[in-house]
């Protein structure tokens, strides 16, 4: 059955004739075919399957198709499918016969109009039009009911709070999302004033503008701070629109609130972070996969000599020397390919601003909210002054070590001469002078190593710690030191560390041997892999580390002045491991000795 109102301009109402009297049937069909206002339905289709807007029947039609008509009208319900019954005037009383044949059929099929024959065409058309108007009204009503049902279903399923108020602001309807957002049950707010949600945080001018807008028939949109049933506040983006009747009069208001509390808090946090980033004197930037700037702070703009707005969408080539920008591009590609942070030092020339600087840069992979890699994020720490101080420190260190080495060489030479030319107590004193002179020279070399380590930017490299442990054991075996050094390692154990790590590990081994009280010290180098890290343990059977040496290794803080070679060597180990983003743990070995564990990062899998 058709469930849409007929459009008289394009789709005339369809009439289905069920007239058993052949003469009346022929006349009726001819009249319908010749009539511009109506259309003859396809009579070859079954009654219950046919598409028509009105059915004309006579006694024979009802007796034959009573059940089909009843099913057709039932299927069309609640839309009216009108049936017009033609009854010969001479037999009008047949509807009221005691036998009830026609009366029962009329009752069952639901005849909507009865016409006595003969009838004039004008009257027939008037009766048809009256029934079709009723059908149109039922179609319109059904459409409105369906729309209302769909609206209610949509409102009930919506994720935003939806509520309807009367003209005075009393709540007439609220959806489940309203309950979830506000904490109020619908039943307890129906009939209540909408001010039940008021937090008191909005101004009188806000509400004055709201009511002025919606009473004028316009839609009001703005953020609002309301409070929940438990007293907590929430921020919503609110849209309020008037509901109009057919005459254009306002009958109610519908409000939709989208809870933006989290978004609001996020925006405030982002603003704070953005303000902090802009205040920093170190350049900070986010770049996309192609290296184009998506975010820059004022510090970068100042070095570049360009406004921040002009930098967006460009890259370093626009303001930096070619060699530096090419090196940065390579680093960005490496970070994107490995998806791991990378540190590097760079001294660019800023052609526009004329500035010069040395930057200790840390570049990270940058991901969007969906976890997809979209570019890189970099922080460039201006270490120009630190570099200059490091250079001065190296110069001072070189001068001091040069003078110390020259003086110690003279002292050692004279003491060695005295030792060879004398005997007894004087020779023993000369031997002591030689020993301490050699120790001071060793301390000077370790001091130079620490100075160089701290004054240079750490560059991460991949080192096979299994191979490193084996090389160190071989060197100790070939040296003058007497010790039993064993190695327990897997075939390969790659770590991402600084280039000084081998020197640091060897320092631990030599320190364990030199300060061991056994005739033949025993030292074991054990390497294991543990997911994102590689662990190297140095285990000895000596008397153990002092509290001062433990503090140096694990915290980098000495509890006393360091005056001997082993102390400086442990400082070298601490700073090397720390600049490799690793850690050190110290424990007592069983049954005797010390176990020092270096935990070093493994490279990120490509």
XYZ file of C-alpha atoms in Angstrom:
606
model
C 0.000 0.000 0.000
C 1.155 3.545 -0.605
C 2.147 5.344 2.624
C 2.711 8.775 1.100
C 0.036 11.369 0.256
C -0.728 11.489 -3.485
C 0.553 14.518 -5.348
C -2.335 15.684 -7.575
C 0.043 17.474 -9.896
C 2.210 14.458 -10.686
C 0.576 11.382 -9.207
C -3.261 11.357 -9.325
C -5.080 9.187 -6.778
C -5.385 5.555 -7.854
C -8.831 3.971 -7.744
C -9.333 0.217 -7.792
C -12.773 -0.980 -9.078
C -14.151 -4.238 -7.638
C -17.542 -4.145 -9.373
C -19.099 -7.520 -10.219
C -21.820 -5.988 -12.396
C -20.180 -5.912 -15.820
C -22.192 -2.919 -17.018
C -21.389 -0.843 -13.990
C -17.759 -1.989 -14.163
C -17.406 -0.883 -17.787
C -18.985 2.516 -17.110
C -16.838 3.076 -14.026
C -13.576 2.157 -15.790
C -14.381 4.393 -18.767
C -15.141 7.267 -16.413
C -11.879 6.781 -14.522
C -9.782 6.483 -17.688
C -11.269 9.672 -19.115
C -10.959 11.557 -15.833
C -7.881 13.770 -15.421
C -8.107 13.886 -11.623
C -7.942 10.134 -10.953
C -6.067 7.138 -12.287
C -7.256 3.583 -12.824
C -5.258 1.207 -10.620
C -3.795 -1.965 -12.095
C -6.698 -4.399 -11.693
C -4.507 -7.331 -12.733
C -2.741 -7.171 -9.350
C -4.326 -8.909 -6.353
C -6.323 -6.615 -4.086
C -4.028 -7.057 -1.059
C -0.929 -6.392 -3.169
C -2.266 -3.600 -5.353
C -1.184 0.013 -5.084
C -4.297 2.166 -4.833
C -5.762 4.963 -2.736
C -9.482 4.069 -2.857
C -11.513 0.979 -3.705
C -15.046 1.054 -5.240
C -17.031 -2.163 -4.720
C -20.542 -3.493 -5.238
C -22.318 -6.406 -3.581
C -20.669 -8.976 -5.805
C -17.229 -7.440 -5.220
C -17.640 -7.580 -1.463
C -18.874 -11.154 -1.498
C -15.916 -12.212 -3.648
C -13.090 -10.113 -2.132
C -14.218 -9.519 1.429
C -11.168 -11.187 3.053
C -8.698 -9.567 0.625
C -10.119 -6.108 1.340
C -9.967 -6.751 5.051
C -6.253 -7.715 4.811
C -5.504 -4.702 2.612
C -7.099 -2.281 5.093
C -5.337 -3.994 8.001
C -1.954 -3.747 6.255
C -2.503 -0.043 5.571
C -3.436 0.753 9.193
C -3.091 3.324 10.709
C -3.381 4.981 7.309
C -6.961 4.958 6.025
C -7.595 2.899 2.879
C -11.168 3.981 2.041
C -13.747 1.607 0.538
C -16.841 2.977 -1.293
C -19.798 0.579 -1.593
C -22.283 0.881 -4.488
C -25.795 -0.389 -3.583
C -28.778 -0.374 -5.957
C -31.437 2.030 -4.639
C -34.153 -0.610 -4.975
C -32.226 -2.857 -2.593
C -31.035 -0.313 -0.035
C -32.623 -2.266 2.781
C -30.483 -5.273 2.084
C -27.887 -3.859 4.419
C -30.305 -4.331 7.299
C -31.696 -7.786 6.453
C -32.132 -10.281 9.230
C -29.949 -12.704 7.302
C -27.202 -10.086 7.505
C -25.227 -11.207 4.450
C -24.212 -7.791 3.253
C -24.256 -6.301 6.745
C -21.719 -8.868 7.963
C -19.499 -8.296 4.958
C -19.719 -4.555 5.428
C -18.712 -4.963 9.075
C -15.792 -7.186 8.256
C -14.361 -5.178 5.373
C -14.944 -1.797 7.004
C -16.851 0.011 4.252
C -16.309 3.731 4.715
C -19.038 5.131 2.452
C -22.254 3.766 0.849
C -23.670 5.204 -2.384
C -27.101 4.375 -3.789
C -27.317 3.670 -7.492
C -28.017 5.228 -9.834
C -25.784 8.194 -8.894
C -24.760 11.251 -10.784
C -21.070 11.605 -11.658
C -20.836 14.888 -9.774
C -22.048 13.247 -6.564
C -19.760 10.263 -7.081
C -16.808 12.563 -7.487
C -17.796 14.507 -4.371
C -17.967 11.259 -2.373
C -14.574 10.151 -3.741
C -12.945 13.481 -2.914
C -14.294 13.381 0.623
C -12.831 9.900 1.200
C -9.477 10.873 -0.343
C -9.251 13.918 1.922
C -9.681 11.597 4.892
C -6.922 9.406 3.479
C -4.635 12.421 3.020
C -5.234 13.465 6.617
C -4.426 9.968 7.871
C -1.231 9.914 5.782
C -0.142 13.284 7.167
C -0.905 12.211 10.711
C 1.018 8.973 10.234
C 3.985 10.879 8.806
C 3.978 13.258 11.776
C 3.774 10.359 14.211
C 6.691 8.632 12.485
C 8.769 11.800 12.518
C 8.036 12.282 16.203
C 8.984 8.650 16.854
C 12.242 9.044 14.919
C 13.049 12.247 16.790
C 12.457 10.539 20.114
C 14.617 7.558 19.085
C 17.380 9.910 17.957
C 17.119 11.967 21.136
C 17.191 8.857 23.322
C 20.260 7.520 21.508
C 22.114 10.857 21.313
C 25.395 11.264 23.149
C 24.621 14.910 23.986
C 22.147 16.054 26.627
C 18.813 17.016 25.050
C 15.963 18.544 27.018
C 12.765 20.390 26.175
C 11.238 23.185 28.275
C 7.976 25.061 28.151
C 7.851 28.802 27.566
C 8.600 29.498 31.240
C 11.657 27.230 31.301
C 10.163 24.189 33.036
C 11.659 20.903 31.860
C 9.194 18.708 29.959
C 11.570 16.096 28.513
C 15.168 14.959 29.058
C 17.087 12.172 27.335
C 19.396 9.520 28.895
C 22.520 11.556 28.049
C 21.091 14.360 30.191
C 21.078 11.945 33.120
C 24.655 10.834 32.430
C 26.034 14.364 32.103
C 24.121 16.081 34.919
C 23.643 13.202 37.340
C 19.920 13.961 37.637
C 17.267 11.319 36.931
C 14.776 12.452 34.343
C 11.848 11.854 36.644
C 13.168 14.214 39.312
C 13.674 17.171 36.956
C 10.514 16.892 34.843
C 8.446 19.943 35.766
C 11.385 21.582 37.514
C 12.841 24.924 36.434
C 15.899 24.701 34.180
C 17.718 26.818 36.770
C 18.252 23.576 38.679
C 21.390 23.278 36.531
C 22.618 26.819 37.160
C 26.081 27.041 38.681
C 25.841 30.750 39.411
C 28.914 31.288 37.286
C 27.180 32.889 34.310
C 26.408 36.610 34.239
C 22.967 38.193 34.115
C 23.887 39.562 30.694
C 24.421 36.013 29.446
C 20.894 34.940 30.404
C 19.391 38.188 29.148
C 20.959 37.595 25.741
C 19.788 33.947 25.801
C 16.120 34.772 26.445
C 16.110 37.723 24.078
C 17.434 35.479 21.297
C 15.112 32.492 21.693
C 11.944 34.508 22.384
C 12.618 36.270 19.096
C 12.450 32.882 17.381
C 16.211 32.601 16.813
C 18.750 29.976 17.893
C 21.123 30.713 20.762
C 24.606 29.118 20.854
C 27.299 29.593 23.511
C 29.346 27.857 26.185
C 27.821 27.537 29.638
C 29.093 26.395 33.026
C 26.463 24.323 34.855
C 26.621 22.130 37.917
C 25.759 18.480 38.315
C 23.592 16.969 41.010
C 26.691 16.234 43.108
C 27.674 19.917 42.970
C 30.599 19.514 40.573
C 30.751 21.853 37.611
C 30.817 20.956 33.934
C 31.260 23.073 30.826
C 28.920 22.525 27.887
C 28.500 23.987 24.438
C 24.789 24.792 24.436
C 22.360 25.256 21.543
C 18.791 26.368 22.312
C 16.158 26.645 19.600
C 12.438 27.525 19.702
C 9.842 24.910 18.689
C 7.116 26.398 16.458
C 3.618 25.159 15.704
C 1.925 25.264 12.282
C 1.045 28.937 12.761
C 4.610 29.920 13.585
C 3.942 30.429 17.286
C 6.603 29.339 19.799
C 5.303 26.466 21.902
C 8.483 25.220 23.628
C 12.282 25.300 23.545
C 14.727 22.472 22.863
C 18.255 22.595 24.256
C 21.235 20.467 23.256
C 24.297 20.436 25.505
C 27.615 18.908 24.476
C 29.844 18.274 27.488
C 33.187 19.916 26.658
C 34.657 19.867 30.164
C 37.616 17.699 29.168
C 38.181 19.656 25.960
C 38.026 22.913 27.923
C 40.552 21.657 30.454
C 42.735 20.371 27.628
C 42.604 23.747 25.878
C 43.619 25.481 29.095
C 46.500 23.063 29.626
C 47.598 23.482 26.036
C 47.493 27.250 26.442
C 49.647 27.034 29.556
C 52.082 24.731 27.793
C 52.119 27.005 24.756
C 52.826 30.015 26.951
C 55.676 28.148 28.639
C 57.114 27.062 25.291
C 56.951 30.620 23.975
C 58.727 31.994 27.050
C 61.648 29.558 26.806
C 64.865 30.985 25.433
C 65.723 27.679 23.737
C 64.289 27.016 20.251
C 61.471 24.432 20.193
C 59.745 23.097 17.089
C 57.433 20.437 15.676
C 58.004 19.411 12.057
C 55.981 17.157 9.787
C 57.250 14.140 7.849
C 58.691 16.414 5.160
C 60.473 18.579 7.715
C 58.129 21.580 7.422
C 57.523 23.541 10.620
C 54.102 23.040 12.208
C 54.946 24.757 15.511
C 57.793 27.114 16.427
C 58.429 29.309 19.441
C 59.693 32.892 19.539
C 63.234 31.781 20.399
C 63.550 29.976 17.066
C 62.015 32.936 15.238
C 64.577 35.255 16.864
C 67.517 33.090 15.789
C 66.027 32.662 12.304
C 65.430 36.382 11.860
C 61.892 35.726 10.619
C 58.433 36.069 12.209
C 57.068 32.792 13.574
C 54.124 32.991 11.153
C 56.490 33.045 8.159
C 58.407 30.026 9.417
C 55.340 27.782 9.424
C 55.320 25.564 6.337
C 59.051 26.104 5.680
C 62.179 24.324 6.954
C 65.718 25.205 8.086
C 66.885 25.919 4.524
C 65.034 29.241 4.644
C 67.335 30.731 7.305
C 70.313 28.420 7.948
C 73.557 27.536 6.160
C 73.340 24.606 3.756
C 75.653 22.217 5.647
C 73.792 22.605 8.939
C 70.344 22.280 7.379
C 71.460 19.160 5.484
C 72.775 17.578 8.700
C 69.525 18.361 10.513
C 67.552 16.806 7.628
C 69.574 13.592 8.016
C 68.901 13.493 11.744
C 65.166 13.980 11.162
C 65.147 11.067 8.732
C 66.978 8.847 11.225
C 64.475 9.663 13.979
C 61.556 8.947 11.615
C 63.101 5.659 10.443
C 64.075 4.348 13.893
C 61.232 5.976 15.853
C 63.685 6.604 18.680
C 65.001 9.851 20.228
C 68.341 11.152 19.050
C 70.766 13.693 20.493
C 73.280 15.698 18.500
C 75.226 18.937 18.632
C 75.137 21.534 15.866
C 76.604 25.007 15.296
C 74.502 26.606 12.544
C 75.054 29.952 10.873
C 71.905 32.062 10.841
C 72.224 34.032 7.642
C 69.315 36.433 8.217
C 69.807 37.302 11.891
C 73.603 37.033 11.851
C 73.500 35.119 15.129
C 75.863 32.276 16.024
C 75.166 29.566 18.542
C 75.963 26.022 19.565
C 72.901 23.853 20.162
C 72.650 20.624 22.113
C 69.609 19.213 20.278
C 67.322 16.411 21.387
C 64.934 15.248 18.681
C 61.990 12.904 19.310
C 59.442 11.119 17.116
C 56.084 12.941 17.180
C 52.764 11.087 17.099
C 49.219 12.341 16.579
C 46.269 11.514 18.865
C 45.721 8.257 16.976
C 49.281 7.097 17.663
C 50.413 7.600 14.060
C 53.935 8.916 13.479
C 53.538 12.325 11.826
C 56.896 14.043 12.269
C 59.521 15.049 14.825
C 59.702 17.248 17.908
C 62.975 18.994 18.788
C 64.350 21.005 21.699
C 67.531 22.942 20.926
C 69.365 23.912 24.097
C 71.673 26.860 23.583
C 74.965 25.667 25.044
C 77.164 28.341 23.502
C 78.411 29.596 26.882
C 78.809 26.053 28.195
C 80.864 25.157 25.139
C 83.083 28.145 25.699
C 83.543 27.212 29.347
C 84.297 23.618 28.355
C 86.886 24.903 25.886
C 88.446 27.027 28.607
C 88.387 24.038 30.964
C 90.185 21.884 28.407
C 92.802 24.569 27.876
C 93.331 24.921 31.633
C 93.390 21.134 32.012
C 96.007 20.812 29.265
C 98.170 23.475 30.828
C 97.951 21.974 34.302
C 98.575 18.449 33.075
C 101.489 19.612 30.925
C 103.128 21.410 33.807
C 102.323 18.584 36.225
C 103.688 15.972 33.846
C 106.906 17.925 33.287
C 107.431 18.486 36.997
C 106.613 14.881 37.854
C 108.998 13.675 35.166
C 111.800 15.687 36.773
C 110.838 14.482 40.277
C 110.588 10.869 39.162
C 113.922 11.077 37.349
C 115.743 12.487 40.348
C 114.067 9.971 42.673
C 114.980 7.107 40.339
C 118.577 8.377 40.229
C 118.644 8.631 44.020
C 117.205 5.107 44.325
C 119.927 3.655 42.111
C 122.781 5.508 43.827
C 121.805 4.893 47.461
C 120.591 2.126 49.677
C 118.811 1.626 52.946
C 116.152 4.011 54.163
C 117.022 6.684 51.613
C 116.544 4.227 48.754
C 113.147 3.188 50.154
C 112.075 6.829 50.274
C 113.158 7.300 46.684
C 111.096 4.215 45.713
C 108.044 5.720 47.397
C 108.541 8.969 45.468
C 108.701 7.029 42.184
C 105.519 5.097 43.026
C 103.536 8.226 43.851
C 104.863 10.050 40.814
C 103.616 7.225 38.599
C 100.224 7.290 40.356
C 99.921 11.046 39.862
C 100.685 10.660 36.146
C 97.948 8.002 35.884
C 95.556 10.314 37.739
C 96.345 13.073 35.252
C 95.452 10.824 32.342
C 92.148 9.875 33.982
C 91.436 13.532 34.685
C 91.946 14.318 31.002
C 89.552 11.511 30.015
C 86.859 12.864 32.358
C 87.385 16.424 31.138
C 87.033 15.344 27.516
C 83.968 13.258 28.331
C 82.128 16.087 30.088
C 83.052 18.769 27.566
C 81.866 16.833 24.517
C 78.278 16.143 23.484
C 77.357 12.461 23.816
C 77.066 10.648 20.489
C 75.277 7.312 20.655
C 76.785 4.360 18.793
C 75.904 0.672 18.617
C 78.415 -1.552 20.377
C 78.443 -5.329 20.767
C 79.083 -5.756 24.495
C 79.862 -9.454 24.056
C 82.755 -8.573 21.762
C 83.781 -5.684 24.045
C 83.975 -8.002 27.071
C 86.132 -10.466 25.134
C 88.522 -7.712 23.937
C 88.939 -6.369 27.484
C 89.684 -9.859 28.831
C 92.315 -10.352 26.132
C 93.988 -7.007 26.925
C 94.106 -7.754 30.650
C 95.607 -11.171 29.916
C 98.301 -9.558 27.755
C 99.098 -6.855 30.337
C 101.346 -6.937 33.396
C 98.374 -7.571 35.648
C 98.067 -11.054 37.148
C 94.423 -12.120 37.284
C 91.936 -14.773 36.183
C 89.440 -12.954 33.918
C 86.569 -15.042 32.523
C 83.812 -14.062 30.119
C 80.203 -15.330 30.046
C 78.312 -13.718 27.139
C 75.820 -14.531 24.375
C 76.988 -14.507 20.757
C 75.843 -10.884 20.324
C 74.509 -8.209 22.685
C 74.089 -4.841 20.967
C 73.723 -1.728 23.153
C 73.190 1.925 22.218
C 75.904 3.745 24.195
C 78.596 6.428 24.003
C 81.981 5.639 22.501
C 83.677 5.709 25.928
C 81.820 2.682 27.280
C 84.669 0.253 26.527
C 87.119 2.402 28.480
C 84.668 2.579 31.401
C 84.182 -1.206 31.550
C 87.933 -1.800 31.409
C 88.380 0.694 34.252
C 86.005 -1.416 36.405
C 87.951 -4.589 35.614
C 91.362 -3.036 36.322
C 90.059 -1.429 39.521
C 88.742 -4.812 40.697
C 92.144 -6.419 40.059
C 94.360 -3.649 41.471
C 92.425 -3.358 44.725
C 92.041 -7.128 45.217
C 93.845 -8.699 48.197
C 94.216 -12.160 46.652
C 97.386 -13.460 45.010
C 95.466 -14.176 41.781
C 92.308 -12.039 41.671
C 89.270 -13.494 39.928
C 86.991 -11.296 37.771
C 84.006 -12.418 35.660
C 82.405 -10.396 32.874
C 78.816 -11.555 32.347
C 76.548 -10.098 29.631
C 72.787 -10.733 29.330
C 69.999 -9.189 27.234
C 66.717 -8.119 28.841
C 64.232 -6.772 26.280
C 64.942 -3.079 25.894
C 68.254 -3.246 27.768
C 71.603 -5.046 27.898
C 73.155 -5.815 31.280
C 76.905 -6.245 31.885
C 78.022 -7.488 35.312
C 81.578 -7.220 36.652
C 81.961 -9.686 39.541
C 85.165 -9.930 41.608
C 86.283 -11.820 44.733
C 88.038 -8.902 46.420
C 87.422 -7.145 49.749
C 84.555 -5.026 48.367
C 84.023 -1.338 47.568
C 84.175 1.430 50.111
C 81.056 3.464 50.838
C 82.613 6.425 49.006
C 83.224 4.383 45.853
C 79.657 3.014 45.939
C 78.281 6.550 46.091
C 80.402 7.648 43.166
C 79.228 4.746 41.003
C 75.533 4.847 41.833
C 74.811 8.535 42.516
C 77.784 10.511 41.244
C 78.149 12.083 44.693
C 81.306 11.625 46.757
C 81.197 11.665 50.552
C 84.853 12.578 50.804
C 87.527 14.195 48.634
C 88.816 11.893 45.905
C 92.541 11.821 45.824
C 93.518 8.512 44.279
C 93.375 7.027 40.784
C 90.590 4.542 41.456
C 88.291 7.380 42.547
C 88.716 9.284 39.287
C 88.309 6.060 37.344
C 84.949 5.403 38.994
C 83.869 8.957 38.167
C 84.724 8.168 34.535
C 82.522 5.046 34.721
C 79.613 6.948 36.288
C 79.561 9.761 33.720
C 80.024 7.405 30.779
C 77.085 5.214 31.812
C 74.900 8.206 32.641
C 75.575 9.856 29.269
C 74.615 6.535 27.679
C 71.180 6.780 29.408
C 72.122 3.777 31.531
C 72.258 2.960 35.243
C 74.649 1.315 37.730
C 73.849 -0.986 40.625
C 76.330 -2.262 43.217
C 75.819 -5.365 45.358
C 77.910 -7.735 47.442
C 78.954 -10.933 45.676
C 78.518 -14.350 47.243
C 80.510 -15.472 49.179
C 82.902 -12.516 48.862
C 83.561 -9.586 46.596
C 81.523 -7.057 44.630
C 79.025 -7.303 41.793
C 78.649 -4.142 39.658
C 75.808 -4.188 37.116
C 75.671 -1.770 34.188
C 72.212 -1.574 32.607
C 72.493 -0.022 29.162
C 69.768 0.698 26.566
C 69.341 -1.594 23.583
C 68.746 0.127 20.225
C 65.135 0.521 19.107
C 64.247 -2.175 16.573
C 63.880 -0.827 13.027
